[in-house]
Each structure stands twice: as structure tokens, then as C-alpha cells.
Tab-separated table of C-alpha atoms in Angstrom:
chain	number	residue	atom	x	y	z
A	30	PHE	CA	-86.039	-288.488	-3.888
A	31	LYS	CA	-89.316	-286.853	-4.933
A	32	LYS	CA	-90.060	-285.933	-1.316
A	33	LYS	CA	-86.662	-284.243	-0.900
A	34	LYS	CA	-87.129	-282.304	-4.123
A	35	LYS	CA	-90.566	-281.101	-3.001
A	36	LYS	CA	-89.210	-279.985	0.396
A	37	ALA	CA	-86.418	-278.002	-1.293
A	38	ARG	CA	-88.938	-276.203	-3.530
A	39	VAL	CA	-91.154	-275.346	-0.554
A	40	ALA	CA	-88.098	-274.048	1.331
A	41	ARG	CA	-87.155	-271.751	-1.588
A	42	LEU	CA	-90.721	-270.351	-1.812
A	43	THR	CA	-90.830	-269.765	1.911
A	44	GLN	CA	-87.499	-267.933	1.864
A	45	GLY	CA	-88.660	-265.647	-1.018
A	46	LYS	CA	-91.885	-264.877	0.796
A	47	LYS	CA	-90.000	-263.802	3.891
A	48	LYS	CA	-87.864	-261.438	1.837
A	49	THR	CA	-90.889	-259.763	0.173
A	50	ASP	CA	-93.298	-259.735	3.124
A	51	PHE	CA	-93.666	-256.117	4.343
A	52	PHE	CA	-95.196	-257.163	7.632
A	53	SER	CA	-92.342	-259.508	8.442
A	54	PRO	CA	-89.222	-257.376	7.788
A	55	ASP	CA	-85.748	-258.547	8.521
A	56	VAL	CA	-85.057	-255.324	10.553
A	57	ASP	CA	-87.256	-253.051	12.766
A	58	TRP	CA	-88.851	-249.956	11.139
A	59	ASN	CA	-86.918	-247.532	13.346
A	60	GLU	CA	-83.689	-249.037	12.086
A	61	ASP	CA	-84.678	-248.708	8.418
A	62	SER	CA	-83.232	-245.387	7.115
A	63	GLU	CA	-85.756	-245.115	4.263
A	64	ILE	CA	-88.764	-245.403	6.550
A	65	VAL	CA	-87.290	-242.954	9.042
A	66	PHE	CA	-86.612	-240.467	6.236
A	67	ILE	CA	-90.157	-240.739	4.881
A	68	LEU	CA	-91.708	-240.294	8.341
A	69	THR	CA	-89.446	-237.319	9.098
A	70	LEU	CA	-90.290	-235.694	5.795
A	71	LEU	CA	-94.004	-236.223	6.420
A	72	LEU	CA	-93.707	-234.678	9.884
A	73	VAL	CA	-91.859	-231.630	8.532
A	74	VAL	CA	-94.498	-231.099	5.829
A	75	VAL	CA	-97.363	-231.336	8.344
A	76	CYS	CA	-95.650	-228.906	10.749
A	77	SER	CA	-94.877	-226.468	7.934
A	78	LEU	CA	-98.466	-226.503	6.733
A	79	GLY	CA	-99.661	-225.994	10.298
A	80	ILE	CA	-97.394	-222.980	10.783
A	81	MET	CA	-98.398	-221.526	7.413
A	82	VAL	CA	-102.061	-221.755	8.383
A	83	TYR	CA	-101.626	-220.675	12.004
A	84	ILE	CA	-99.769	-217.402	11.346
A	85	PRO	CA	-102.380	-215.747	9.056
A	86	VAL	CA	-105.249	-217.104	11.153
A	87	ARG	CA	-103.626	-215.684	14.277
A	88	ARG	CA	-103.109	-212.336	12.566
A	89	LEU	CA	-106.696	-212.330	11.359
A	90	ASP	CA	-107.946	-213.161	14.857
A	91	ARG	CA	-105.923	-210.287	16.358
A	92	GLN	CA	-107.276	-207.806	13.800
A	93	ILE	CA	-110.853	-208.912	14.379
A	94	ARG	CA	-110.403	-208.565	18.143
A	95	GLN	CA	-108.976	-205.085	17.683
A	96	LEU	CA	-111.869	-204.058	15.452
A	97	THR	CA	-114.373	-205.554	17.898
A	98	ALA	CA	-112.817	-203.597	20.767
A	99	ALA	CA	-113.107	-200.358	18.782
A	100	GLN	CA	-116.767	-201.091	18.022
A	101	GLN	CA	-117.441	-201.694	21.707
A	102	GLN	CA	-115.816	-198.374	22.624
A	103	PHE	CA	-117.940	-196.627	20.014
A	104	GLY	CA	-121.039	-198.358	21.372
A	105	TYR	CA	-120.245	-197.089	24.881
A	106	GLY	CA	-120.471	-193.506	23.628
A	107	GLU	CA	-116.893	-192.703	22.551
A	108	LEU	CA	-117.968	-191.387	19.153
A	109	ASN	CA	-114.475	-190.225	18.201
A	110	THR	CA	-113.196	-193.822	18.183
A	111	ARG	CA	-111.371	-194.756	14.975
A	112	VAL	CA	-109.058	-197.601	13.939
A	113	ASP	CA	-105.668	-197.313	12.248
A	114	LEU	CA	-106.014	-198.828	8.784
A	115	LYS	CA	-102.272	-199.504	8.603
A	116	GLN	CA	-102.685	-202.261	11.184
A	117	PHE	CA	-105.176	-204.196	9.074
A	118	SER	CA	-104.885	-206.343	5.971
A	119	GLN	CA	-107.488	-207.486	3.482
A	120	PRO	CA	-110.305	-208.357	3.855
A	121	VAL	CA	-110.518	-206.947	7.402
A	122	LYS	CA	-109.156	-203.621	6.143
A	123	GLU	CA	-112.356	-203.065	4.172
A	124	LEU	CA	-114.391	-203.662	7.330
A	125	ALA	CA	-112.165	-201.239	9.249
A	126	GLN	CA	-112.592	-198.589	6.542
A	127	GLY	CA	-116.340	-199.077	6.670
A	128	PHE	CA	-116.281	-198.730	10.446
A	129	ASN	CA	-114.344	-195.456	10.240
A	130	ASN	CA	-116.749	-194.062	7.629
A	131	MET	CA	-119.770	-195.093	9.668
A	132	SER	CA	-118.298	-193.656	12.874
A	133	GLU	CA	-117.485	-190.354	11.210
A	134	GLU	CA	-120.975	-190.031	9.748
A	135	ILE	CA	-122.699	-190.911	13.028
A	136	GLU	CA	-120.493	-188.504	14.986
A	137	ARG	CA	-121.243	-185.733	12.490
A	138	ARG	CA	-124.983	-186.276	12.738
A	139	VAL	CA	-124.955	-186.467	16.526
A	140	ARG	CA	-122.884	-183.290	16.731
A	141	GLN	CA	-125.247	-181.590	14.298
A	142	THR	CA	-128.240	-182.670	16.398
A	143	HIS	CA	-126.636	-181.252	19.537
A	144	ILE	CA	-125.968	-177.991	17.754
A	145	PHE	CA	-129.563	-177.810	16.596
A	146	THR	CA	-131.003	-178.425	20.041
A	147	GLN	CA	-128.789	-175.712	21.540
A	148	ALA	CA	-128.741	-173.122	18.764
A	149	ILE	CA	-132.305	-173.155	17.429
A	150	PRO	CA	-133.933	-171.893	20.660
A	151	HIS	CA	-131.298	-169.162	20.872
A	152	GLU	CA	-131.759	-168.106	17.242
A	153	VAL	CA	-135.559	-168.064	17.475
A	154	ARG	CA	-135.661	-166.267	20.826
A	155	THR	CA	-134.458	-162.914	19.431
A	156	PRO	CA	-137.010	-162.443	16.616
A	157	LEU	CA	-139.820	-163.778	18.815
A	158	SER	CA	-138.901	-161.280	21.549
A	159	ARG	CA	-138.914	-158.486	18.996
A	160	ILE	CA	-142.299	-159.613	17.676
A	161	GLN	CA	-143.679	-159.621	21.196
A	162	LEU	CA	-142.255	-156.151	21.902
A	163	ALA	CA	-143.569	-154.738	18.620
A	164	THR	CA	-146.996	-156.247	19.292
A	165	ASP	CA	-147.182	-154.646	22.740
A	166	LEU	CA	-146.148	-151.280	21.325
A	167	ALA	CA	-148.643	-151.543	18.463
A	168	ARG	CA	-151.460	-151.952	20.943
A	169	ARG	CA	-150.536	-148.673	22.608
A	170	THR	CA	-150.008	-146.600	19.461
A	171	SER	CA	-151.947	-145.638	16.373
A	172	GLY	CA	-151.451	-144.040	12.988
A	173	GLU	CA	-148.107	-144.133	11.197
A	174	MET	CA	-146.259	-145.476	14.237
A	175	GLN	CA	-148.557	-148.491	14.359
A	176	ALA	CA	-148.015	-149.154	10.637
A	177	GLU	CA	-144.235	-149.135	11.141
A	178	LEU	CA	-144.570	-151.590	14.010
A	179	HIS	CA	-146.648	-153.882	11.811
A	180	ASP	CA	-143.905	-153.730	9.180
A	181	ASP	CA	-141.370	-154.675	11.852
A	182	ILE	CA	-143.512	-157.630	12.893
A	183	GLU	CA	-143.716	-158.844	9.307
A	184	ARG	CA	-139.956	-158.502	8.935
A	185	TYR	CA	-139.337	-160.528	12.119
A	186	VAL	CA	-141.780	-163.178	10.912
A	187	ASP	CA	-139.814	-163.389	7.668
A	188	VAL	CA	-136.656	-163.912	9.691
A	189	VAL	CA	-138.227	-166.857	11.513
A	190	THR	CA	-139.520	-168.226	8.188
A	191	ASP	CA	-136.062	-168.029	6.613
A	192	LEU	CA	-134.535	-169.752	9.608
A	193	THR	CA	-137.113	-172.525	9.442
A	194	SER	CA	-136.538	-173.002	5.707
A	195	ASP	CA	-132.763	-173.242	6.175
A	196	ILE	CA	-133.143	-175.767	8.998
A	197	VAL	CA	-135.514	-177.908	6.927
A	198	MET	CA	-133.131	-177.763	3.950
A	199	LEU	CA	-130.148	-178.768	6.076
A	200	SER	CA	-132.150	-181.576	7.640
A	201	ARG	CA	-133.093	-182.958	4.229
A	202	LEU	CA	-129.512	-182.808	3.012
A	203	SER	CA	-128.308	-184.861	5.974
A	204	VAL	CA	-130.087	-187.887	4.478
A	205	LYS	CA	-129.115	-189.410	1.140
A	206	ASN	CA	-131.814	-188.631	-1.423
A	207	HIS	CA	-131.625	-191.224	-4.197
A	208	SER	CA	-134.392	-189.550	-6.213
A	209	LEU	CA	-132.098	-186.598	-6.943
A	210	SER	CA	-129.467	-188.827	-8.513
A	211	ASP	CA	-131.868	-189.581	-11.381
A	212	SER	CA	-131.946	-185.927	-12.504
A	213	VAL	CA	-128.319	-185.522	-13.547
A	214	GLU	CA	-127.660	-182.888	-16.190
A	215	THR	CA	-124.685	-181.939	-18.355
A	216	MET	CA	-123.515	-178.319	-18.454
A	217	GLU	CA	-120.459	-176.330	-19.398
A	218	LEU	CA	-118.594	-175.605	-16.178
A	219	PRO	CA	-117.710	-171.922	-16.891
A	220	LEU	CA	-121.188	-171.229	-18.277
A	221	TRP	CA	-122.819	-172.713	-15.178
A	222	CYS	CA	-120.640	-170.620	-12.847
A	223	LYS	CA	-121.396	-167.451	-14.814
A	224	SER	CA	-125.147	-168.110	-14.745
A	225	ARG	CA	-125.123	-168.498	-10.948
A	226	MET	CA	-123.072	-165.331	-10.574
A	227	ASN	CA	-125.582	-163.388	-12.677
A	228	TYR	CA	-128.467	-164.904	-10.714
A	229	LEU	CA	-127.000	-163.564	-7.450
A	230	GLY	CA	-126.226	-160.122	-8.815
A	231	LEU	CA	-122.492	-160.649	-9.260
A	232	GLU	CA	-122.338	-159.664	-12.936
A	233	SER	CA	-119.299	-157.463	-12.322
A	234	ALA	CA	-117.355	-160.187	-10.500
A	235	MET	CA	-114.364	-161.609	-12.368
A	236	LEU	CA	-114.580	-165.157	-13.761
A	237	ARG	CA	-111.375	-166.790	-14.962
A	238	ALA	CA	-110.947	-170.276	-16.441
A	239	GLU	CA	-107.935	-172.129	-17.779
A	240	ASN	CA	-107.888	-172.450	-21.547
A	241	GLU	CA	-108.455	-176.202	-21.559
A	242	LEU	CA	-111.523	-175.761	-19.318
A	243	ALA	CA	-113.218	-173.072	-21.393
A	244	ASN	CA	-115.780	-175.557	-22.766
A	245	GLN	CA	-115.440	-178.278	-20.126
A	246	LEU	CA	-118.634	-180.292	-19.602
A	247	ILE	CA	-119.686	-181.379	-16.129
A	248	HIS	CA	-122.282	-183.989	-15.134
A	249	PHE	CA	-124.044	-183.311	-11.825
A	250	GLN	CA	-127.375	-182.873	-10.067
A	251	PRO	CA	-128.216	-179.179	-10.634
A	252	THR	CA	-130.280	-178.609	-7.472
A	253	LEU	CA	-127.471	-179.755	-5.198
A	254	GLY	CA	-124.805	-178.082	-7.323
A	255	ASN	CA	-126.653	-174.757	-7.178
A	256	LEU	CA	-126.900	-175.023	-3.389
A	257	VAL	CA	-123.134	-175.424	-3.164
A	258	LEU	CA	-122.164	-172.616	-5.525
A	259	ASP	CA	-124.934	-170.179	-4.536
A	260	ASN	CA	-124.140	-170.326	-0.824
A	261	LEU	CA	-120.428	-169.811	-1.448
A	262	LEU	CA	-121.101	-166.882	-3.801
A	263	GLN	CA	-123.545	-165.334	-1.330
A	264	ASN	CA	-120.952	-165.679	1.408
A	265	ALA	CA	-118.339	-163.897	-0.729
A	266	LYS	CA	-120.824	-161.177	-1.695
A	267	ARG	CA	-121.889	-160.691	1.927
A	268	TYR	CA	-118.427	-160.352	3.425
A	269	GLY	CA	-116.437	-158.994	0.497
A	270	GLU	CA	-115.858	-155.270	0.540
A	271	SER	CA	-115.623	-154.533	-3.163
A	272	CYS	CA	-114.200	-157.491	-5.063
A	273	VAL	CA	-115.226	-161.099	-5.718
A	274	GLU	CA	-113.282	-163.431	-8.013
A	275	VAL	CA	-114.118	-166.929	-9.309
A	276	THR	CA	-111.356	-169.078	-10.800
A	277	ILE	CA	-111.774	-172.447	-12.537
A	278	ARG	CA	-108.674	-174.608	-12.867
A	279	MET	CA	-107.498	-178.206	-13.042
A	280	VAL	CA	-105.935	-179.752	-9.929
A	281	ALA	CA	-104.689	-183.347	-10.311
A	282	ASP	CA	-107.792	-185.377	-11.268
A	283	CYS	CA	-110.261	-182.731	-10.096
A	284	TRP	CA	-111.767	-179.505	-11.330
A	285	SER	CA	-111.315	-176.706	-8.834
A	286	ILE	CA	-113.578	-173.677	-8.359
A	287	ASP	CA	-112.015	-170.959	-6.189
A	288	ILE	CA	-114.353	-168.268	-4.839
A	289	GLU	CA	-112.427	-165.387	-3.278
A	290	ASP	CA	-113.338	-162.086	-1.623
A	291	ASP	CA	-111.478	-159.092	-0.176
A	292	GLY	CA	-113.262	-159.191	3.175
A	293	PRO	CA	-111.840	-159.759	6.670
A	294	GLY	CA	-111.043	-163.413	5.989
A	295	ILE	CA	-111.290	-166.396	8.323
A	296	PRO	CA	-108.691	-167.177	11.022
A	297	GLU	CA	-106.829	-170.420	10.439
A	298	SER	CA	-107.912	-171.776	13.822
A	299	MET	CA	-111.593	-171.447	12.847
A	300	ARG	CA	-111.526	-172.756	9.284
A	301	GLU	CA	-113.006	-176.113	10.247
A	302	GLU	CA	-115.591	-174.611	12.565
A	303	VAL	CA	-116.919	-172.311	9.854
A	304	PHE	CA	-118.642	-175.243	8.105
A	305	MET	CA	-120.617	-176.176	11.234
A	306	PRO	CA	-124.261	-175.060	11.519
A	307	PHE	CA	-124.825	-171.773	13.395
A	308	SER	CA	-121.090	-171.128	13.555
A	309	ARG	CA	-120.095	-167.653	14.702
A	310	LEU	CA	-116.743	-166.064	13.986
A	311	ASP	CA	-115.267	-162.776	15.147
A	312	LYS	CA	-117.377	-159.612	15.113
A	313	SER	CA	-115.564	-158.158	12.115
A	314	ARG	CA	-117.063	-160.841	9.888
A	315	ASN	CA	-120.505	-161.055	11.527
A	316	ALA	CA	-121.446	-157.579	12.628
A	317	ASP	CA	-124.664	-156.262	11.072
A	318	VAL	CA	-124.769	-159.146	8.623
A	319	LYS	CA	-127.984	-160.991	7.869
A	320	GLY	CA	-127.829	-164.742	8.275
A	321	PHE	CA	-127.845	-167.578	10.763
A	322	GLY	CA	-124.593	-169.348	9.938
A	323	LEU	CA	-126.341	-172.098	7.975
A	324	GLY	CA	-125.250	-171.245	4.427
A	325	LEU	CA	-121.859	-172.954	4.547
A	326	ALA	CA	-123.336	-175.917	6.428
A	327	ILE	CA	-125.919	-176.347	3.660
A	328	ALA	CA	-123.189	-176.060	1.008
A	329	THR	CA	-121.120	-178.690	2.816
A	330	SER	CA	-124.029	-181.138	3.068
A	331	ALA	CA	-124.954	-180.652	-0.595
A	332	ALA	CA	-121.314	-181.133	-1.635
A	333	ARG	CA	-121.135	-184.347	0.372
A	334	GLN	CA	-124.173	-185.665	-1.501
A	335	LEU	CA	-122.419	-184.947	-4.808
A	336	GLY	CA	-119.073	-186.375	-3.745
A	337	TRP	CA	-117.457	-182.938	-3.879
A	338	GLU	CA	-115.097	-181.463	-1.294
A	339	LEU	CA	-115.058	-177.991	0.246
A	340	SER	CA	-112.130	-176.239	1.872
A	341	VAL	CA	-111.261	-172.714	2.953
A	342	GLY	CA	-107.983	-170.820	2.872
A	343	GLU	CA	-106.538	-167.356	2.476
A	344	SER	CA	-107.175	-165.359	-0.693
A	345	HIS	CA	-104.627	-163.226	-2.514
A	346	LEU	CA	-107.262	-160.474	-2.241
A	347	GLY	CA	-106.853	-160.485	1.525
A	348	GLY	CA	-110.094	-162.251	2.423
A	349	ALA	CA	-111.286	-165.850	2.336
A	350	ARG	CA	-110.883	-168.359	-0.486
A	351	PHE	CA	-113.412	-171.183	-0.633
A	352	THR	CA	-112.461	-174.056	-2.928
A	353	VAL	CA	-114.777	-176.646	-4.452
A	354	LEU	CA	-113.059	-179.813	-5.678
A	355	ILE	CA	-115.103	-181.722	-8.246
A	356	PRO	CA	-113.843	-185.169	-9.378
A	357	ALA	CA	-113.258	-185.095	-13.131
A	358	ASN	CA	-115.837	-187.048	-15.140
A	359	ASP	CA	-114.646	-190.148	-16.982
């Protein structure tokens, strides 16, 4: 009787073990709906995560390849290569913007170098030829005629000196000078404009400022700022027939300085070219006028150093209107 009772207990334990043993199920795993559901759910989650990772990585890879292709084109000498920022997303968009800025700056400097190598010999040839001619004539004459020829030689030497000084100035402005940024000064905008006008002999020129800008303070590097304003004022004085006007106003988040003259003006098709070194426009604006076409190029380079913008348009006086946009100080 004891043996039968013991066998019955062992049989009950064995039966319970079979029911709770995971590795010895009563049915196969592929027939168990719970296991199939869990495995299916796990597979869907893994696939979803894979797709979520693959799509942005694929997009990022395509953008990087596009940017790399543009850099290769630029490296092969196509300096006008740019990328469309709309086709890029962060953080590649920042790299694309940096590439466009770098490409534009390199193209500008290369173009400026080409202009220098072609224009400088041409600009220097004329005064040197005149010096040579005056020297030959001075050797064959005497008295007052010889003194006049010596004066001509000195004048031609001054022309070459001025040209050299302008070229050196433009060359220095093409490189960022961090030492100048330490000498920032604060001035009243209308007072600064008036002082530069008086310095250049434009005391009778009209200066107008909006009421809210009458005592507006501006923070800038004075050497670079004077180069910008002085060259624009000299240009208006040189080509204006009888009237020069300076207007200070507020445009969006910028202060605007408009310098206008009643001269022949600048054709719309040449308003970008006018800021290039040694640029030459039609004869009506360049005949019998002293200069080498470097003033506006110097003003543009100085404005770029300051973060200002220059543009040219048509004046209500009938001539040209040069506009300086200065970002408003915080």
C-alpha cells in the first residue's frame, strides 16, 4: 500500500512538471499564438527602427556626396561652382553655406588678381611713357621750357605714386586685419558724416537725417569707415555737376546712408562692374577725370571688413545713388 501511494505521488509531480516545463511544451512554438504574436511584434519593431535609421542616413549620405562633387568641381577650376542650400538639411547645410562663402571669397580674390595683372601694366604704361617723353624733351631744351617739363615729370611721378598707394591699400583690405577690430570707436552718425563732408570740401552739400537718427550713436572702426564714406563722397564730388546730397535713414534693422549726385549716372547693366578694380564706364562719366577706378573697389573692401553692404542705384537728382547699409548696433 505504501509503494502504491508513493508511485501516485511521483506520478502527480511528474505530470505537474510537464505542464510547467518551458522546454517540453505540449504544442510546437509555431502553433502557439502568443509566441507567434511576440515574435511578429519584435520583427515589426526591428524593421521599423531599421527604416527610421536608414532614411536619414541615406539622405545624409546623398547630401554629402553632392557636396563632395561640388568641391571636386571647384577644385578642378570651376570657381563659380555653388550648391543649392535648399537641398541640404542640418548639419550639412552649415557645411554647404561655408562652402559657398569660401568659394565666393576665393573667386573674388582670383578675379581681383587677374584684374591686377592685366590692368596695372596698362595703367602704369601711360605715365611712364609721358615721363620718358618729357625727359627726352628736357634734354633738348633749356630755360622756362625745361622747368615746365620738370614739373610735368613730377606730376607724372605723383600719378604713379598715387596708383601704387591705392593698389597697396586695396591689397591690404583684401586680407582680414584683426588688429583694426581692437580700435572701435563710438560716434554720432550724422556728426561723423558731416565731418567727412567738411574734410572733403563738401560743406555746401545737403545732409538730411530722420528725426530719430539725429543723435544716433554708431560703433565702428574709424579708419575703415572713413575709407568707405570718403571714397563715396569723392566719387559724388567728382562726377556730380552741381549738387551732392547725403541722406541718413532707417531701413529695417539697418542704418542707411544714401550719397547722391546729379551727374551722368551709372547704367543698370554696369552697376555690379563699377565696384571692380580699374573698372571703366562710358566716356561721359570718365572723360578728363582723375582716378584709376580703385576708389569704389577700396570702399567695397573696407565695407566688407566692417560687415557693411554697398549698392548703387538711380538718384532722384538724375545721377547715381550709392547706399551704405550698416547693421544697427544692439
